[in-house]
Amino acid sequence: MRLRRMSSAALVVAVGLGLLTPTAQASEPSWPGGGCPAPQADVPLPVTRDHGVLQAQVFDRQVPDPSVYAGRVGFVWAALQSAQPSGVLASSYVTAFRNAPAREYTPEWFKTNHPDWIEYTPDRTTPAWEFNNQVYTPIDISNPAVRQWYTSTLIDPAIAAGFKVIAVDNIGVRNDFKVSGHYDANGQWVQQFGTDPKDPAWVADVLDWLRYLRDYAHARGVAVAFNLTFNGSLHDEFQDKSPEYIADLDQMIDISDIWLNEQGFTVHRVENVTDDEWQLMFDLLRRHRCKPSVVMNKLPTAYWNEATPEQRQWVVANYLLYREAPAMLESTGSKDYAAFNEIPEMSADLGTAITPPVRRGPVLWTRLYREGMTVVNPSSTQPANLSLPPGTWTDLHGIHYSGHITVSANTGLVLKKS
């Protein structure tokens, strides 16, 4: 019966791609026919949609006129003002383990007034500065007095200003900034964590803190948006692909109302995310596909228009592959971060999805939409062959495809039936 809902053209495309056969159909319980249920939430969430690209705006300090969001943006992470155009939900910014953005509370203020709140590295002398930022002080989020100060100083004023979402930044699933412990009111050292970044004591404290923040916000009719960035695709000392890390990350995402992932499929480096790292990212996004989310793709250029058209299409092709209605997308260069970027590829709209993502052969992935399809080859080395249904298919840059095509490694295509 569900097939009768398809247009005849969509059915021809589906049969031509072989995506409706049991062997090709991905085993996700919401398919065939459909997406995610409407969220059952007692707090405000972004109004999302099941077609096209719904954008998010991450920071807005370079957006002088938010009317540009109309029909494009559903959520602003870390907005300067709670008032936004109709249909746009704004959030107020705080950091998870520091006192940002309240700059008036300096490290010297904490040393004078609450020295027992400051968290130190194993040398017991150096504060556990995040990103070596010595403006904001790392504080003991397990301390009830710290929690009371944090909520009354950072969260309550935002709620009073009309914000309906609190955006909590820099949540460390791992203890990568080497928090070790603090001194108590008598000047005695209190050891809290070991040197393993995945110390279970650290994970337990973070989980308890996130639940506390969520429950505090929910009791006041406000949602929480957590920045929980996936480390599996990093190429530095913070990379972690371990099952225990991913399990901890899953738990923290589950606590959030809205999830921000700053890595996306570009990881703000020249190469895209490929191979096993791509698969880990994709699987993570599909597990949480019904969670309101923002996936941010930091392009390896100063401004978005300096990135290659192929890379910009890669971002949108991946979005259309993993997305369900609650998913939002952001893409930016390093110098137009916090600006509203009129990226033409982000206007792509293939209508609603007909199938879930489907793996076709050893590397290629496709997903069928009512007005086209998205194609992703996440292999860093291996091209893949694809037989298109009859007709001409056109990508986001006006290039036409028909018949049997080769999809190069590290390539994404968004194809519309001409």
Coordinates of C-alpha atoms in Angstrom, one line a residue:
M1 CA 0.0 0.0 0.0
R2 CA 2.8 2.4 0.8
L3 CA 4.1 2.3 -2.8
R4 CA 0.9 3.9 -4.0
R5 CA 2.0 7.1 -2.3
M6 CA 4.9 7.5 -4.8
S7 CA 4.5 9.4 -8.0
S8 CA 4.8 7.2 -11.1
A9 CA 8.1 8.9 -11.9
A10 CA 9.5 8.2 -8.5
L11 CA 8.5 4.6 -8.7
V12 CA 10.3 4.2 -12.1
V13 CA 13.4 5.7 -10.5
A14 CA 13.1 3.4 -7.5
V15 CA 12.8 0.3 -9.6
G16 CA 15.6 1.4 -11.9
L17 CA 17.9 1.8 -9.0
G18 CA 16.9 -1.4 -7.4
L19 CA 16.5 0.3 -4.0
L20 CA 13.2 -1.3 -3.1
T21 CA 14.4 -4.9 -3.1
P22 CA 14.9 -6.6 0.3
T23 CA 18.6 -7.1 -0.3
A24 CA 19.2 -3.4 -1.0
Q25 CA 16.8 -2.0 1.6
A26 CA 18.5 -0.7 4.7
S27 CA 17.1 -2.4 7.9
E28 CA 15.8 0.7 9.7
P29 CA 12.4 0.3 11.4
S30 CA 11.1 3.7 10.3
W31 CA 11.2 2.6 6.6
P32 CA 9.8 2.1 4.0
G33 CA 7.7 5.2 4.0
G34 CA 9.3 7.1 6.6
G35 CA 11.3 9.5 8.6
C36 CA 10.9 10.3 12.3
P37 CA 7.9 10.8 14.5
A38 CA 7.0 14.2 15.6
P39 CA 9.0 15.1 18.7
Q40 CA 7.2 14.7 22.0
A41 CA 8.8 17.5 24.0
D42 CA 7.7 19.8 26.7
V43 CA 10.4 22.4 25.7
P44 CA 10.8 24.5 22.5
L45 CA 12.6 22.8 19.7
P46 CA 13.4 24.0 16.1
V47 CA 10.6 23.6 13.6
T48 CA 12.1 21.3 11.1
R49 CA 11.0 19.8 7.7
D50 CA 11.4 16.7 5.7
H51 CA 12.8 18.1 2.4
G52 CA 15.5 20.4 1.2
V53 CA 18.3 21.7 3.4
L54 CA 17.3 23.3 6.7
Q55 CA 20.2 25.5 7.8
A56 CA 21.4 26.4 11.3
Q57 CA 23.4 29.6 12.1
V58 CA 26.3 28.9 14.5
F59 CA 27.0 32.2 16.2
D60 CA 25.5 35.4 14.6
R61 CA 27.9 38.2 15.4
Q62 CA 28.4 38.8 11.7
V63 CA 24.7 38.8 10.8
P64 CA 23.5 42.4 10.9
D65 CA 20.0 41.6 9.6
P66 CA 18.5 38.2 10.6
S67 CA 15.7 38.6 8.1
V68 CA 18.0 36.7 5.7
Y69 CA 17.1 33.6 7.6
A70 CA 13.6 33.5 6.2
G71 CA 12.8 30.0 4.9
R72 CA 16.4 28.9 5.3
V73 CA 17.4 28.8 9.0
G74 CA 15.6 27.1 11.8
F75 CA 18.0 27.5 14.7
V76 CA 20.7 29.9 15.9
W77 CA 23.4 28.4 18.1
A78 CA 24.7 31.2 20.4
A79 CA 22.6 34.1 19.3
L80 CA 23.2 37.7 20.5
Q81 CA 19.5 38.3 20.9
S82 CA 16.5 36.1 21.8
A83 CA 14.2 37.8 19.3
Q84 CA 14.4 36.3 15.9
P85 CA 12.3 36.1 12.7
S86 CA 9.3 33.9 12.7
G87 CA 10.2 30.2 12.7
V88 CA 13.7 30.7 14.0
L89 CA 14.6 29.5 17.5
A90 CA 17.6 31.2 19.3
S91 CA 19.9 29.9 22.0
S92 CA 22.1 31.6 24.6
Y93 CA 25.8 30.6 24.9
V94 CA 27.6 29.1 27.9
T95 CA 30.6 26.8 28.2
A96 CA 30.3 23.5 30.0
F97 CA 33.3 23.6 32.3
R98 CA 34.3 27.3 32.4
N99 CA 32.6 30.6 33.2
A100 CA 32.3 31.8 29.6
P101 CA 30.8 34.2 28.5
A102 CA 31.0 36.1 31.8
R103 CA 34.4 37.7 31.3
E104 CA 34.1 39.9 34.5
Y105 CA 34.8 36.7 36.5
T106 CA 38.5 36.6 35.9
P107 CA 41.0 33.9 37.0
E108 CA 42.1 36.3 39.7
W109 CA 38.5 36.7 40.9
F110 CA 38.2 33.0 41.4
K111 CA 41.6 32.8 43.2
T112 CA 40.4 35.5 45.6
N113 CA 36.8 34.5 46.1
H114 CA 36.6 30.8 45.4
P115 CA 40.0 29.2 45.1
D116 CA 38.5 25.8 45.9
W117 CA 36.5 25.9 42.7
I118 CA 39.5 26.0 40.3
E119 CA 40.4 22.8 38.5
Y120 CA 44.2 22.0 38.0
T121 CA 46.3 19.7 35.9
P122 CA 48.4 16.9 37.5
D123 CA 51.2 19.4 38.4
R124 CA 48.7 20.9 40.9
T125 CA 49.8 24.3 39.9
T126 CA 48.5 25.0 36.3
P127 CA 44.8 25.5 35.9
A128 CA 43.3 23.0 33.3
W129 CA 42.9 25.7 30.7
E130 CA 40.8 24.6 27.7
F131 CA 42.5 25.3 24.4
N132 CA 45.1 27.2 26.4
N133 CA 42.5 30.0 26.8
Q134 CA 43.4 31.7 30.1
V135 CA 40.5 34.2 30.1
Y136 CA 37.9 31.7 31.4
T137 CA 38.6 29.6 34.5
P138 CA 38.1 25.8 34.6
I139 CA 35.7 25.1 37.5
D140 CA 34.6 22.0 39.5
I141 CA 31.2 21.2 38.0
S142 CA 30.6 18.4 40.6
N143 CA 30.6 21.0 43.4
P144 CA 27.0 22.0 44.4
A145 CA 28.1 25.5 45.1
V146 CA 29.6 25.8 41.7
R147 CA 26.4 24.5 40.1
Q148 CA 24.3 27.0 42.0
W149 CA 26.6 29.9 41.0
Y150 CA 26.8 28.7 37.3
T151 CA 23.0 28.5 36.9
S152 CA 22.2 31.7 38.7
T153 CA 25.0 33.6 37.0
L154 CA 25.0 32.2 33.5
I155 CA 21.7 30.5 32.8
D156 CA 19.0 32.4 34.7
P157 CA 19.8 35.8 33.1
A158 CA 19.5 34.2 29.6
I159 CA 16.1 32.7 30.5
A160 CA 15.0 36.1 31.9
A161 CA 16.2 37.7 28.6
G162 CA 13.7 35.4 26.7
F163 CA 16.0 32.6 25.4
K164 CA 14.2 29.3 25.1
V165 CA 17.4 27.2 24.5
I166 CA 20.7 27.2 26.4
A167 CA 23.7 26.3 24.1
V168 CA 26.4 24.5 26.1
D169 CA 29.7 24.6 24.3
N170 CA 32.9 22.5 24.5
I171 CA 31.6 19.5 26.3
G172 CA 34.5 17.1 26.6
V173 CA 33.5 13.5 26.3
R174 CA 37.2 12.8 27.2
N175 CA 39.3 14.6 29.7
D176 CA 41.6 16.0 27.0
F177 CA 42.7 19.1 29.0
K178 CA 44.0 17.0 31.8
V179 CA 41.7 18.0 34.7
S180 CA 43.2 16.3 37.8
G181 CA 41.7 17.9 40.9
H182 CA 41.4 21.0 43.1
Y183 CA 42.2 22.3 46.5
D184 CA 39.6 22.3 49.2
A185 CA 38.7 25.2 51.5
N186 CA 41.5 24.2 53.8
G187 CA 44.1 24.1 51.0
Q188 CA 44.3 20.3 50.9
W189 CA 44.6 18.7 47.5
V190 CA 41.5 16.7 46.3
Q191 CA 42.4 14.2 43.6
Q192 CA 39.4 13.6 41.2
F193 CA 40.7 12.1 38.0
G194 CA 43.5 10.0 36.7
T195 CA 45.6 10.6 33.6
D196 CA 43.6 8.4 31.2
P197 CA 41.4 10.8 29.1
K198 CA 38.6 8.2 29.3
D199 CA 38.8 7.9 33.1
P200 CA 35.3 6.5 34.1
A201 CA 35.3 9.0 36.9
W202 CA 35.5 11.9 34.4
V203 CA 32.7 10.4 32.2
A204 CA 30.5 9.8 35.2
D205 CA 30.9 13.5 36.4
V206 CA 30.2 14.8 32.9
L207 CA 27.1 12.7 32.5
D208 CA 25.8 13.8 35.9
W209 CA 26.5 17.5 35.0
L210 CA 24.7 17.2 31.7
R211 CA 21.6 15.6 33.3
Y212 CA 21.7 18.4 35.9
L213 CA 21.8 21.1 33.3
R214 CA 19.0 19.4 31.2
D215 CA 16.8 19.0 34.2
Y216 CA 17.4 22.5 35.5
A217 CA 16.5 24.0 32.1
H218 CA 13.5 21.7 31.6
A219 CA 12.0 22.7 35.0
R220 CA 12.0 26.3 33.6
G221 CA 10.5 25.3 30.2
V222 CA 13.8 25.7 28.4
A223 CA 15.8 23.2 26.1
V224 CA 19.5 22.5 26.1
A225 CA 21.7 22.3 23.0
F226 CA 25.0 20.4 23.6
N227 CA 28.1 20.8 21.5
L228 CA 29.3 17.2 21.4
T229 CA 31.8 16.9 18.7
F230 CA 32.9 13.6 17.3
N231 CA 36.6 13.0 17.8
G232 CA 36.8 9.9 15.6
S233 CA 37.7 11.8 12.4
L234 CA 40.3 14.1 13.9
H235 CA 43.9 13.7 12.8
D236 CA 45.6 14.8 16.0
E237 CA 46.2 13.7 19.6
F238 CA 42.5 14.0 20.4
Q239 CA 41.4 11.3 17.8
D240 CA 39.4 8.5 19.4
K241 CA 37.6 5.7 17.6
S242 CA 37.3 3.3 20.5
P243 CA 34.0 1.6 21.3
E244 CA 34.0 3.0 24.8
Y245 CA 34.5 6.5 23.6
I246 CA 31.6 6.2 21.1
A247 CA 29.4 4.6 23.8
D248 CA 30.1 7.6 26.1
L249 CA 29.3 10.0 23.3
D250 CA 26.0 8.2 22.5
Q251 CA 25.0 8.6 26.2
M252 CA 25.7 12.4 26.2
I253 CA 23.9 12.9 22.9
D254 CA 20.9 11.1 24.3
I255 CA 20.7 13.6 27.2
S256 CA 20.6 16.6 24.9
D257 CA 17.5 18.2 23.3
I258 CA 19.5 19.5 20.4
W259 CA 22.9 18.2 19.3
L260 CA 25.7 20.2 17.7
N261 CA 28.5 18.3 16.0
E262 CA 31.2 20.6 14.7
Q263 CA 33.2 18.1 12.7
G264 CA 30.8 17.1 9.9
F265 CA 32.3 15.5 6.8
T266 CA 35.1 18.1 6.2
V267 CA 36.7 18.4 9.7
H268 CA 38.1 21.8 8.8
R269 CA 41.0 20.4 6.9
V270 CA 41.8 20.1 3.2
E271 CA 40.7 16.5 2.8
N272 CA 37.1 15.2 3.4
V273 CA 36.2 12.5 5.9
T274 CA 36.6 9.2 4.2
D275 CA 36.9 5.4 4.7
D276 CA 36.4 4.1 8.2
E277 CA 36.2 7.5 9.7
W278 CA 33.3 8.4 7.3
Q279 CA 31.5 5.2 8.3
L280 CA 31.9 5.9 12.0
M281 CA 30.5 9.4 11.5
F282 CA 27.7 8.2 9.3
D283 CA 26.7 5.5 11.7
L284 CA 26.6 8.0 14.6
L285 CA 24.4 10.4 12.7
R286 CA 22.0 7.6 11.7
R287 CA 21.7 6.3 15.3
H288 CA 20.7 9.7 16.4
R289 CA 18.7 10.6 13.2
C290 CA 15.6 11.6 15.1
K291 CA 17.4 13.9 17.5
P292 CA 17.3 17.6 16.4
S293 CA 20.9 18.2 15.3
V294 CA 23.2 20.6 13.7
V295 CA 26.2 19.2 11.7
M296 CA 28.8 21.8 11.0
N297 CA 31.2 21.5 8.1
K298 CA 34.2 23.8 8.4
L299 CA 35.6 24.3 4.9
P300 CA 39.4 24.4 4.5
T301 CA 39.3 28.0 3.1
A302 CA 39.0 31.5 4.5
Y303 CA 35.6 32.1 2.9
W304 CA 33.0 29.6 1.7
N305 CA 33.2 30.7 -2.0
E306 CA 36.9 29.8 -2.1
A307 CA 36.1 26.1 -1.4
T308 CA 35.7 24.1 -4.6
P309 CA 32.2 23.5 -5.9
E310 CA 33.0 19.8 -5.6
Q311 CA 33.6 20.1 -1.9
R312 CA 30.5 22.1 -1.3
Q313 CA 28.4 19.5 -3.2
W314 CA 30.1 16.8 -1.0
V315 CA 28.7 18.5 2.1
V316 CA 25.2 18.6 0.8
A317 CA 25.3 15.1 -0.7
N318 CA 26.3 13.7 2.7
Y319 CA 23.6 15.7 4.4
L320 CA 20.9 14.4 2.1
L321 CA 22.2 10.9 2.6
Y322 CA 22.0 10.8 6.5
R323 CA 19.3 13.4 7.2
E324 CA 15.9 13.0 8.6
A325 CA 13.5 15.9 9.3
P326 CA 15.2 17.1 12.6
A327 CA 18.7 17.5 10.9
M328 CA 20.1 20.9 10.2
L329 CA 23.3 21.9 8.4
E330 CA 25.9 24.6 8.7
S331 CA 28.9 25.2 6.4
T332 CA 31.5 28.0 6.7
G333 CA 35.0 29.1 6.0
S334 CA 37.3 30.3 8.7
K335 CA 36.7 34.0 8.2
D336 CA 33.0 33.9 7.4
Y337 CA 32.3 31.9 10.6
A338 CA 29.4 33.5 12.4
A339 CA 28.1 35.1 9.1
F340 CA 25.1 34.0 7.1
N341 CA 26.7 32.4 4.1
E342 CA 24.6 32.3 0.9
I343 CA 26.1 29.0 -0.3
P344 CA 24.1 28.1 -3.5
E345 CA 24.4 24.3 -2.9
M346 CA 22.5 24.7 0.3
S347 CA 19.4 25.6 -1.7
A348 CA 19.2 22.0 -3.1
D349 CA 15.8 20.4 -2.7
L350 CA 15.0 16.9 -4.0
G351 CA 11.6 16.7 -2.2
T352 CA 11.0 14.1 0.4
A353 CA 13.0 10.9 0.8
I354 CA 11.6 7.6 -0.6
T355 CA 14.1 5.3 0.9
P356 CA 16.7 5.3 3.7
P357 CA 20.4 5.4 2.8
V358 CA 21.4 2.3 0.8
R359 CA 24.8 0.8 0.3
R360 CA 25.4 -0.3 -3.2
G361 CA 28.5 -2.5 -3.5
P362 CA 31.7 -2.2 -1.5
V363 CA 31.9 1.6 -1.2
L364 CA 29.0 3.5 -2.8
W365 CA 26.0 4.9 -1.0
T366 CA 22.8 6.3 -2.6
R367 CA 19.4 7.5 -1.4
L368 CA 16.4 8.1 -3.4
Y369 CA 14.2 11.2 -3.2
R370 CA 11.0 12.0 -5.0
E371 CA 12.8 14.4 -7.4
G372 CA 16.2 12.8 -7.6
M373 CA 18.9 11.1 -5.6
T374 CA 22.0 11.7 -3.6
V375 CA 25.2 9.7 -4.2
V376 CA 28.3 9.4 -2.0
N377 CA 31.5 7.6 -2.5
P378 CA 33.3 7.9 0.8
S379 CA 36.3 5.8 -0.2
S380 CA 39.6 7.8 -0.4
T381 CA 41.0 5.6 -3.2
Q382 CA 38.4 3.4 -4.9
P383 CA 36.0 4.6 -7.7
A384 CA 32.6 3.1 -8.0
N385 CA 30.2 2.4 -10.9
L386 CA 26.5 3.3 -10.9
S387 CA 23.9 2.6 -13.4
L388 CA 21.4 5.5 -13.6
P389 CA 17.8 5.0 -14.6
P390 CA 16.8 6.2 -18.1
G391 CA 17.0 9.9 -18.7
T392 CA 19.3 12.7 -17.9
W393 CA 20.3 13.6 -14.4
T394 CA 21.8 17.0 -13.4
D395 CA 24.0 17.8 -10.4
L396 CA 24.1 21.0 -8.4
H397 CA 26.6 22.6 -10.9
G398 CA 24.7 21.9 -14.1
I399 CA 26.7 18.8 -15.1
H400 CA 24.6 16.2 -16.8
Y401 CA 24.8 12.4 -16.2
S402 CA 23.1 9.4 -17.9
G403 CA 23.6 5.7 -18.3
H404 CA 26.5 4.1 -16.6
I405 CA 28.7 6.5 -14.7
T406 CA 31.9 6.2 -12.6
V407 CA 31.7 8.0 -9.2
S408 CA 35.2 9.0 -8.3
A409 CA 36.6 8.4 -4.8
N410 CA 35.9 11.0 -2.2
T411 CA 32.9 12.4 -4.2
G412 CA 29.3 13.4 -3.5
L413 CA 26.7 14.1 -6.1
V414 CA 23.2 15.5 -5.7
L415 CA 21.3 14.6 -8.9
K416 CA 18.0 15.9 -10.0
K417 CA 16.0 14.2 -12.8
S418 CA 15.9 16.6 -15.8

